[in-house]
């Protein structure tokens, strides 16, 4: 951001934060999709466990 | 209670029972694959679905296949709903331009709606686009309800089966439930609700200028949102004036019909059925209240019909009615008695022609105490979770009865399908306990109840109880859990206990007062909701599979009749002992302690 006016500097910082924010959210999407799939797999294993009982 | 209170309660339950019989017979015909009157219209559509999805309707499943199909279908629905919420900002039918729902909230909502829980950490009119409401939430309202009813049909087939390996076909049960039961009923109810003024529109929200501007005093905030204080440390007050109001709209009626009928409960608007666009008239209130218990009550009759002994269904509905009428009456009575702290101040809380009397905080003046308390108990008995009053504002004991109904395991009518299969687990435990007490062979509907069935029934009860207690314990002992609580002391504890009871039992109603839209609560409640739904369904289907394999045993001298008043009394006793006593210590820390602190029991 060297050489930019203070206003542009602020804009650039905002854009960076938006990109980071989006990246963070995409990571969160993967985490939550993982939790849902993980719960499904655990439940599928629970079906097998119940049969063993 | 006043005469009016009694009249309304009697009228409600009388009409409910009158409608439950014919609907129960109709649903039995649907599940038995018999002609039910709508076949000429819906039959071709049903066959088209089978062809498109590659379903062979005559191919039956064993319990493991059935459970796998339930899990797979629900998980796919969850992921799709999550995705829809996350991309709603770039999709059509979003006149307000709502952005993507935050990940944690989208996760909680997806799990909640795909499990028929409908816990809401969001306000519908400020978060969800019309497309998300219709193609996401309303669709899950239909299919999650149908999944529960399909599991019940499978369990009933387990009782009916004779040395059989299979318990039906999940896809057939699901499609027939949606097509022949939920869609026609929802269509009729939607039209009735529209006739009462419930909104059904794709228009954007309207901003209107108020005829009379509203002036009010508010605490002045600084740039960071903190309350400004004067030199004496008192809040600086500023006068504000509101001249405009945003009036929300949307396709609400079509969603509210299935929300009530499918015991889903997720409101189109934030305050659910307390909102005048969601529940505008006394008649719409009665219709929505009726819809909460209609299918769960009718399913008891379906059960009796399908097992070939209608007295069995009547026995279960009798047990449910006795518990619900008792707890609903107690709730109305405590609310009509009023706020215990007001007695010390000499406030007149008696009902008269000039005032409703009692505790009206958190209740709509147009609905009054009976309709609010009756709704509160019906919605928590039935795992519906919709509200027309704020349970957080009930008196401590008044709020305890809805909480207790949830903690009984959602078996007093319960969710569509899930309530009755939960009740049948209690019936299995009852015949086992009764058999131990009097030395009779534990049998239920001609099937011997053995160790496997008892293990599964116990597992269901233990899993749900563990979810509630561990969840509450973690929340009250961590900063992340405590931060969402609006009230200190026993009331705050009740808010957390209510949230985890509601989630684990798939009710979905909130006590209010707890800010659940934090990462901690979105994740913790989401996980509790998921396990509370599917880790109950799996043992239930395992029982169905086990029972189907067994031979029918003709009733003998040693068989305990399960249609008699004695059995109904036994069943209620077991439910109260297992359910109520399990949670008595936690209730003592919450509503009971709060009532004692108010100085009046």
GROMACS .gro file of N, CA, C and O in nm, chain B residues 147-156 159 296 299-300 303 316-317 319-320 381-383 405-431 444 453-454 456-462 464 504-506 532-533 535-541 543-544 547 567 571-572 574-576 578-579:
model
  332
  200UNK      N    1  -4.051  -3.850   0.717
  200UNK     CA    2  -3.953  -3.950   0.762
  200UNK      C    3  -3.994  -4.009   0.897
  200UNK      O    4  -3.987  -4.131   0.917
  201UNK      N    5  -4.038  -3.921   0.988
  201UNK     CA    6  -4.083  -3.968   1.120
  201UNK      C    7  -4.202  -4.062   1.108
  201UNK      O    8  -4.209  -4.166   1.175
  202UNK      N    9  -4.296  -4.025   1.020
  202UNK     CA   10  -4.415  -4.109   1.004
  202UNK      C   11  -4.379  -4.241   0.937
  202UNK      O   12  -4.438  -4.345   0.967
  203UNK      N   13  -4.281  -4.238   0.847
  203UNK     CA   14  -4.237  -4.361   0.781
  203UNK      C   15  -4.176  -4.457   0.883
  203UNK      O   16  -4.204  -4.578   0.880
  204UNK      N   17  -4.095  -4.403   0.974
  204UNK     CA   18  -4.033  -4.488   1.077
  204UNK      C   19  -4.141  -4.552   1.165
  204UNK      O   20  -4.133  -4.670   1.202
  205UNK      N   21  -4.245  -4.473   1.197
  205UNK     CA   22  -4.355  -4.529   1.276
  205UNK      C   23  -4.422  -4.643   1.199
  205UNK      O   24  -4.451  -4.749   1.257
  206UNK      N   25  -4.449  -4.621   1.071
  206UNK     CA   26  -4.514  -4.726   0.990
  206UNK      C   27  -4.428  -4.852   0.991
  206UNK      O   28  -4.481  -4.964   1.000
  207UNK      N   29  -4.296  -4.834   0.987
  207UNK     CA   30  -4.206  -4.950   0.989
  207UNK      C   31  -4.215  -5.024   1.122
  207UNK      O   32  -4.218  -5.148   1.126
  208UNK      N   33  -4.223  -4.949   1.232
  208UNK     CA   34  -4.233  -5.012   1.364
  208UNK      C   35  -4.366  -5.089   1.377
  208UNK      O   36  -4.369  -5.201   1.430
  209UNK      N   37  -4.473  -5.028   1.327
  209UNK     CA   38  -4.603  -5.097   1.333
  209UNK      C   39  -4.597  -5.227   1.252
  209UNK      O   40  -4.648  -5.331   1.294
  212UNK      N   41  -4.452  -5.502   1.450
  212UNK     CA   42  -4.547  -5.569   1.540
  212UNK      C   43  -4.639  -5.663   1.463
  212UNK      O   44  -4.680  -5.767   1.512
  349UNK      N   45  -5.058  -3.635   1.517
  349UNK     CA   46  -5.015  -3.726   1.625
  349UNK      C   47  -5.131  -3.802   1.689
  349UNK      O   48  -5.118  -3.921   1.720
  352UNK      N   49  -5.263  -4.064   1.441
  352UNK     CA   50  -5.172  -4.177   1.421
  352UNK      C   51  -5.196  -4.288   1.526
  352UNK      O   52  -5.169  -4.405   1.499
  353UNK      N   53  -5.246  -4.251   1.643
  353UNK     CA   54  -5.281  -4.352   1.743
  353UNK      C   55  -5.391  -4.443   1.688
  353UNK      O   56  -5.388  -4.565   1.707
  356UNK      N   57  -5.247  -4.664   1.422
  356UNK     CA   58  -5.176  -4.775   1.486
  356UNK      C   59  -5.275  -4.886   1.525
  356UNK      O   60  -5.254  -5.005   1.493
  369UNK      N   61  -5.346  -4.591   2.404
  369UNK     CA   62  -5.233  -4.498   2.398
  369UNK      C   63  -5.281  -4.353   2.396
  369UNK      O   64  -5.225  -4.266   2.464
  370UNK      N   65  -5.388  -4.327   2.321
  370UNK     CA   66  -5.437  -4.189   2.313
  370UNK      C   67  -5.497  -4.148   2.449
  370UNK      O   68  -5.487  -4.031   2.489
  372UNK      N   69  -5.386  -4.247   2.744
  372UNK     CA   70  -5.272  -4.213   2.831
  372UNK      C   71  -5.218  -4.075   2.797
  372UNK      O   72  -5.190  -3.993   2.886
  373UNK      N   73  -5.206  -4.047   2.668
  373UNK     CA   74  -5.156  -3.915   2.625
  373UNK      C   75  -5.250  -3.804   2.671
  373UNK      O   76  -5.205  -3.700   2.722
  434UNK      N   77  -4.586  -3.069   2.414
  434UNK     CA   78  -4.624  -3.211   2.418
  434UNK      C   79  -4.597  -3.274   2.283
  434UNK      O   80  -4.551  -3.387   2.273
  435UNK      N   81  -4.624  -3.198   2.177
  435UNK     CA   82  -4.624  -3.255   2.042
  435UNK      C   83  -4.493  -3.237   1.967
  435UNK      O   84  -4.491  -3.262   1.848
  436UNK      N   85  -4.390  -3.191   2.029
  436UNK     CA   86  -4.263  -3.165   1.961
  436UNK      C   87  -4.281  -3.070   1.843
  436UNK      O   88  -4.208  -3.074   1.746
  458UNK      N   89  -4.310  -3.134   2.979
  458UNK     CA   90  -4.368  -3.211   2.867
  458UNK      C   91  -4.260  -3.247   2.764
  458UNK      O   92  -4.263  -3.354   2.705
  459UNK      N   93  -4.165  -3.156   2.744
  459UNK     CA   94  -4.054  -3.188   2.654
  459UNK      C   95  -3.970  -3.300   2.715
  459UNK      O   96  -3.933  -3.397   2.648
  460UNK      N   97  -3.941  -3.286   2.844
  460UNK     CA   98  -3.851  -3.381   2.910
  460UNK      C   99  -3.912  -3.520   2.926
  460UNK      O  100  -3.839  -3.618   2.947
  461UNK      N  101  -4.044  -3.530   2.916
  461UNK     CA  102  -4.106  -3.663   2.923
  461UNK      C  103  -4.069  -3.745   2.799
  461UNK      O  104  -4.107  -3.861   2.786
  462UNK      N  105  -4.000  -3.681   2.706
  462UNK     CA  106  -3.950  -3.755   2.590
  462UNK      C  107  -4.031  -3.733   2.465
  462UNK      O  108  -4.019  -3.810   2.369
  463UNK      N  109  -4.114  -3.629   2.465
  463UNK     CA  110  -4.199  -3.601   2.348
  463UNK      C  111  -4.282  -3.722   2.311
  463UNK      O  112  -4.291  -3.760   2.193
  464UNK      N  113  -4.342  -3.785   2.412
  464UNK     CA  114  -4.427  -3.901   2.384
  464UNK      C  115  -4.574  -3.872   2.411
  464UNK      O  116  -4.660  -3.954   2.384
  465UNK      N  117  -4.602  -3.755   2.467
  465UNK     CA  118  -4.742  -3.717   2.491
  465UNK      C  119  -4.789  -3.652   2.361
  465UNK      O  120  -4.777  -3.532   2.342
  466UNK      N  121  -4.839  -3.734   2.273
  466UNK     CA  122  -4.869  -3.703   2.132
  466UNK      C  123  -4.737  -3.695   2.055
  466UNK      O  124  -4.718  -3.767   1.960
  467UNK      N  125  -4.648  -3.608   2.095
  467UNK     CA  126  -4.516  -3.605   2.034
  467UNK      C  127  -4.517  -3.561   1.889
  467UNK      O  128  -4.619  -3.518   1.835
  468UNK      N  129  -4.399  -3.573   1.825
  468UNK     CA  130  -4.389  -3.536   1.685
  468UNK      C  131  -4.465  -3.634   1.598
  468UNK      O  132  -4.497  -3.745   1.643
  469UNK      N  133  -4.494  -3.595   1.474
  469UNK     CA  134  -4.566  -3.688   1.386
  469UNK      C  135  -4.478  -3.812   1.365
  469UNK      O  136  -4.367  -3.804   1.317
  470UNK      N  137  -4.530  -3.923   1.406
  470UNK     CA  138  -4.453  -4.048   1.397
  470UNK      C  139  -4.362  -4.068   1.516
  470UNK      O  140  -4.377  -4.164   1.590
  471UNK      N  141  -4.274  -3.972   1.541
  471UNK     CA  142  -4.176  -3.989   1.648
  471UNK      C  143  -4.243  -3.996   1.785
  471UNK      O  144  -4.195  -4.068   1.874
  472UNK      N  145  -4.351  -3.925   1.804
  472UNK     CA  146  -4.421  -3.927   1.933
  472UNK      C  147  -4.476  -4.065   1.963
  472UNK      O  148  -4.459  -4.119   2.073
  473UNK      N  149  -4.537  -4.125   1.861
  473UNK     CA  150  -4.600  -4.255   1.885
  473UNK      C  151  -4.496  -4.367   1.895
  473UNK      O  152  -4.510  -4.457   1.977
  474UNK      N  153  -4.388  -4.358   1.816
  474UNK     CA  154  -4.288  -4.466   1.834
  474UNK      C  155  -4.218  -4.450   1.968
  474UNK      O  156  -4.179  -4.549   2.029
  475UNK      N  157  -4.206  -4.326   2.018
  475UNK     CA  158  -4.151  -4.306   2.152
  475UNK      C  159  -4.245  -4.364   2.256
  475UNK      O  160  -4.202  -4.430   2.352
  476UNK      N  161  -4.375  -4.342   2.237
  476UNK     CA  162  -4.474  -4.393   2.330
  476UNK      C  163  -4.475  -4.546   2.330
  476UNK      O  164  -4.492  -4.610   2.434
  477UNK      N  165  -4.454  -4.605   2.212
  477UNK     CA  166  -4.453  -4.751   2.204
  477UNK      C  167  -4.331  -4.809   2.276
  477UNK      O  168  -4.338  -4.920   2.330
  478UNK      N  169  -4.222  -4.733   2.279
  478UNK     CA  170  -4.107  -4.779   2.358
  478UNK      C  171  -4.143  -4.781   2.506
  478UNK      O  172  -4.107  -4.874   2.579
  479UNK      N  173  -4.216  -4.678   2.550
  479UNK     CA  174  -4.260  -4.676   2.690
  479UNK      C  175  -4.358  -4.790   2.716
  479UNK      O  176  -4.360  -4.848   2.825
  480UNK      N  177  -4.441  -4.822   2.616
  480UNK     CA  178  -4.534  -4.934   2.632
  480UNK      C  179  -4.456  -5.065   2.648
  480UNK      O  180  -4.492  -5.151   2.730
  481UNK      N  181  -4.348  -5.078   2.572
  481UNK     CA  182  -4.263  -5.199   2.583
  481UNK      C  183  -4.202  -5.207   2.723
  481UNK      O  184  -4.203  -5.312   2.787
  482UNK      N  185  -4.153  -5.092   2.773
  482UNK     CA  186  -4.095  -5.091   2.909
  482UNK      C  187  -4.204  -5.123   3.011
  482UNK      O  188  -4.181  -5.197   3.108
  483UNK      N  189  -4.323  -5.071   2.988
  483UNK     CA  190  -4.433  -5.094   3.082
  483UNK      C  191  -4.469  -5.243   3.090
  483UNK      O  192  -4.486  -5.296   3.201
  484UNK      N  193  -4.483  -5.309   2.977
  484UNK     CA  194  -4.518  -5.452   2.983
  484UNK      C  195  -4.406  -5.532   3.049
  484UNK      O  196  -4.431  -5.629   3.120
  497UNK      N  197  -4.616  -5.775   2.401
  497UNK     CA  198  -4.690  -5.657   2.356
  497UNK      C  199  -4.738  -5.685   2.214
  497UNK      O  200  -4.658  -5.716   2.126
  506UNK      N  201  -3.501  -5.598   2.288
  506UNK     CA  202  -3.596  -5.486   2.282
  506UNK      C  203  -3.578  -5.395   2.403
  506UNK      O  204  -3.585  -5.272   2.391
  507UNK      N  205  -3.555  -5.457   2.519
  507UNK     CA  206  -3.538  -5.376   2.641
  507UNK      C  207  -3.409  -5.293   2.635
  507UNK      O  208  -3.405  -5.179   2.677
  509UNK      N  209  -3.266  -5.182   2.366
  509UNK     CA  210  -3.286  -5.072   2.271
  509UNK      C  211  -3.372  -4.960   2.334
  509UNK      O  212  -3.343  -4.841   2.318
  510UNK      N  213  -3.478  -4.999   2.404
  510UNK     CA  214  -3.566  -4.899   2.466
  510UNK      C  215  -3.488  -4.819   2.571
  510UNK      O  216  -3.500  -4.696   2.579
  511UNK      N  217  -3.407  -4.891   2.650
  511UNK     CA  218  -3.326  -4.823   2.752
  511UNK      C  219  -3.224  -4.729   2.688
  511UNK      O  220  -3.200  -4.618   2.736
  512UNK      N  221  -3.167  -4.775   2.576
  512UNK     CA  222  -3.067  -4.695   2.504
  512UNK      C  223  -3.127  -4.561   2.460
  512UNK      O  224  -3.065  -4.455   2.476
  513UNK      N  225  -3.248  -4.567   2.407
  513UNK     CA  226  -3.314  -4.445   2.360
  513UNK      C  227  -3.330  -4.345   2.475
  513UNK      O  228  -3.296  -4.227   2.464
  514UNK      N  229  -3.379  -4.396   2.588
  514UNK     CA  230  -3.403  -4.306   2.703
  514UNK      C  231  -3.270  -4.249   2.755
  514UNK      O  232  -3.261  -4.130   2.785
  515UNK      N  233  -3.169  -4.334   2.762
  515UNK     CA  234  -3.040  -4.289   2.814
  515UNK      C  235  -2.973  -4.186   2.722
  515UNK      O  236  -2.917  -4.087   2.769
  517UNK      N  237  -3.105  -3.969   2.508
  517UNK     CA  238  -3.169  -3.837   2.512
  517UNK      C  239  -3.140  -3.767   2.645
  517UNK      O  240  -3.107  -3.649   2.649
  557UNK      N  241  -3.251  -3.182   2.222
  557UNK     CA  242  -3.229  -3.326   2.226
  557UNK      C  243  -3.358  -3.405   2.202
  557UNK      O  244  -3.356  -3.516   2.150
  558UNK      N  245  -3.472  -3.345   2.242
  558UNK     CA  246  -3.600  -3.412   2.220
  558UNK      C  247  -3.666  -3.368   2.090
  558UNK      O  248  -3.782  -3.400   2.066
  559UNK      N  249  -3.593  -3.290   2.010
  559UNK     CA  250  -3.643  -3.244   1.879
  559UNK      C  251  -3.773  -3.166   1.888
  559UNK      O  252  -3.861  -3.180   1.802
  585UNK      N  253  -3.012  -3.661   1.891
  585UNK     CA  254  -3.144  -3.682   1.952
  585UNK      C  255  -3.245  -3.736   1.852
  585UNK      O  256  -3.343  -3.800   1.891
  586UNK      N  257  -3.225  -3.711   1.726
  586UNK     CA  258  -3.318  -3.761   1.625
  586UNK      C  259  -3.277  -3.902   1.577
  586UNK      O  260  -3.353  -3.997   1.588
  588UNK      N  261  -3.020  -4.113   1.664
  588UNK     CA  262  -2.978  -4.219   1.754
  588UNK      C  263  -3.097  -4.271   1.835
  588UNK      O  264  -3.081  -4.359   1.919
  589UNK      N  265  -3.213  -4.214   1.808
  589UNK     CA  266  -3.338  -4.270   1.859
  589UNK      C  267  -3.402  -4.354   1.749
  589UNK      O  268  -3.451  -4.466   1.774
  590UNK      N  269  -3.401  -4.301   1.627
  590UNK     CA  270  -3.463  -4.372   1.515
  590UNK      C  271  -3.395  -4.509   1.493
  590UNK      O  272  -3.462  -4.609   1.467
  591UNK      N  273  -3.263  -4.512   1.506
  591UNK     CA  274  -3.190  -4.638   1.477
  591UNK      C  275  -3.232  -4.751   1.573
  591UNK      O  276  -3.269  -4.860   1.527
  592UNK      N  277  -3.232  -4.729   1.707
  592UNK     CA  278  -3.280  -4.837   1.794
  592UNK      C  279  -3.427  -4.873   1.770
  592UNK      O  280  -3.465  -4.989   1.782
  593UNK      N  281  -3.508  -4.771   1.735
  593UNK     CA  282  -3.651  -4.799   1.708
  593UNK      C  283  -3.663  -4.893   1.587
  593UNK      O  284  -3.739  -4.991   1.590
  594UNK      N  285  -3.587  -4.865   1.483
  594UNK     CA  286  -3.593  -4.952   1.364
  594UNK      C  287  -3.534  -5.090   1.395
  594UNK      O  288  -3.580  -5.191   1.341
  596UNK      N  289  -3.562  -5.238   1.681
  596UNK     CA  290  -3.672  -5.308   1.749
  596UNK      C  291  -3.771  -5.359   1.646
  596UNK      O  292  -3.818  -5.474   1.653
  597UNK      N  293  -3.804  -5.274   1.547
  597UNK     CA  294  -3.899  -5.313   1.443
  597UNK      C  295  -3.848  -5.439   1.371
  597UNK      O  296  -3.925  -5.534   1.349
  600UNK      N  297  -3.872  -5.743   1.610
  600UNK     CA  298  -4.010  -5.788   1.632
  600UNK      C  299  -4.066  -5.857   1.508
  600UNK      O  300  -4.140  -5.955   1.518
  620UNK      N  301  -5.372  -5.092   3.230
  620UNK     CA  302  -5.249  -5.074   3.152
  620UNK      C  303  -5.221  -4.926   3.128
  620UNK      O  304  -5.106  -4.882   3.135
  624UNK      N  305  -4.888  -4.740   3.228
  624UNK     CA  306  -4.809  -4.668   3.127
  624UNK      C  307  -4.779  -4.526   3.174
  624UNK      O  308  -4.665  -4.479   3.166
  625UNK      N  309  -4.883  -4.458   3.225
  625UNK     CA  310  -4.862  -4.321   3.274
  625UNK      C  311  -4.762  -4.322   3.389
  625UNK      O  312  -4.673  -4.237   3.397
  627UNK      N  313  -4.517  -4.532   3.445
  627UNK     CA  314  -4.380  -4.553   3.395
  627UNK      C  315  -4.326  -4.425   3.331
  627UNK      O  316  -4.211  -4.386   3.354
  628UNK      N  317  -4.410  -4.359   3.251
  628UNK     CA  318  -4.365  -4.234   3.185
  628UNK      C  319  -4.326  -4.130   3.290
  628UNK      O  320  -4.221  -4.066   3.280
  629UNK      N  321  -4.411  -4.117   3.391
  629UNK     CA  322  -4.385  -4.014   3.493
  629UNK      C  323  -4.262  -4.050   3.576
  629UNK      O  324  -4.180  -3.963   3.608
  631UNK      N  325  -4.003  -4.253   3.493
  631UNK     CA  326  -3.879  -4.246   3.413
  631UNK      C  327  -3.849  -4.102   3.371
  631UNK      O  328  -3.740  -4.050   3.392
  632UNK      N  329  -3.951  -4.039   3.314
  632UNK     CA  330  -3.929  -3.905   3.259
  632UNK      C  331  -3.916  -3.797   3.364
  632UNK      O  332  -3.817  -3.723   3.368
   0.00000   0.00000   0.00000
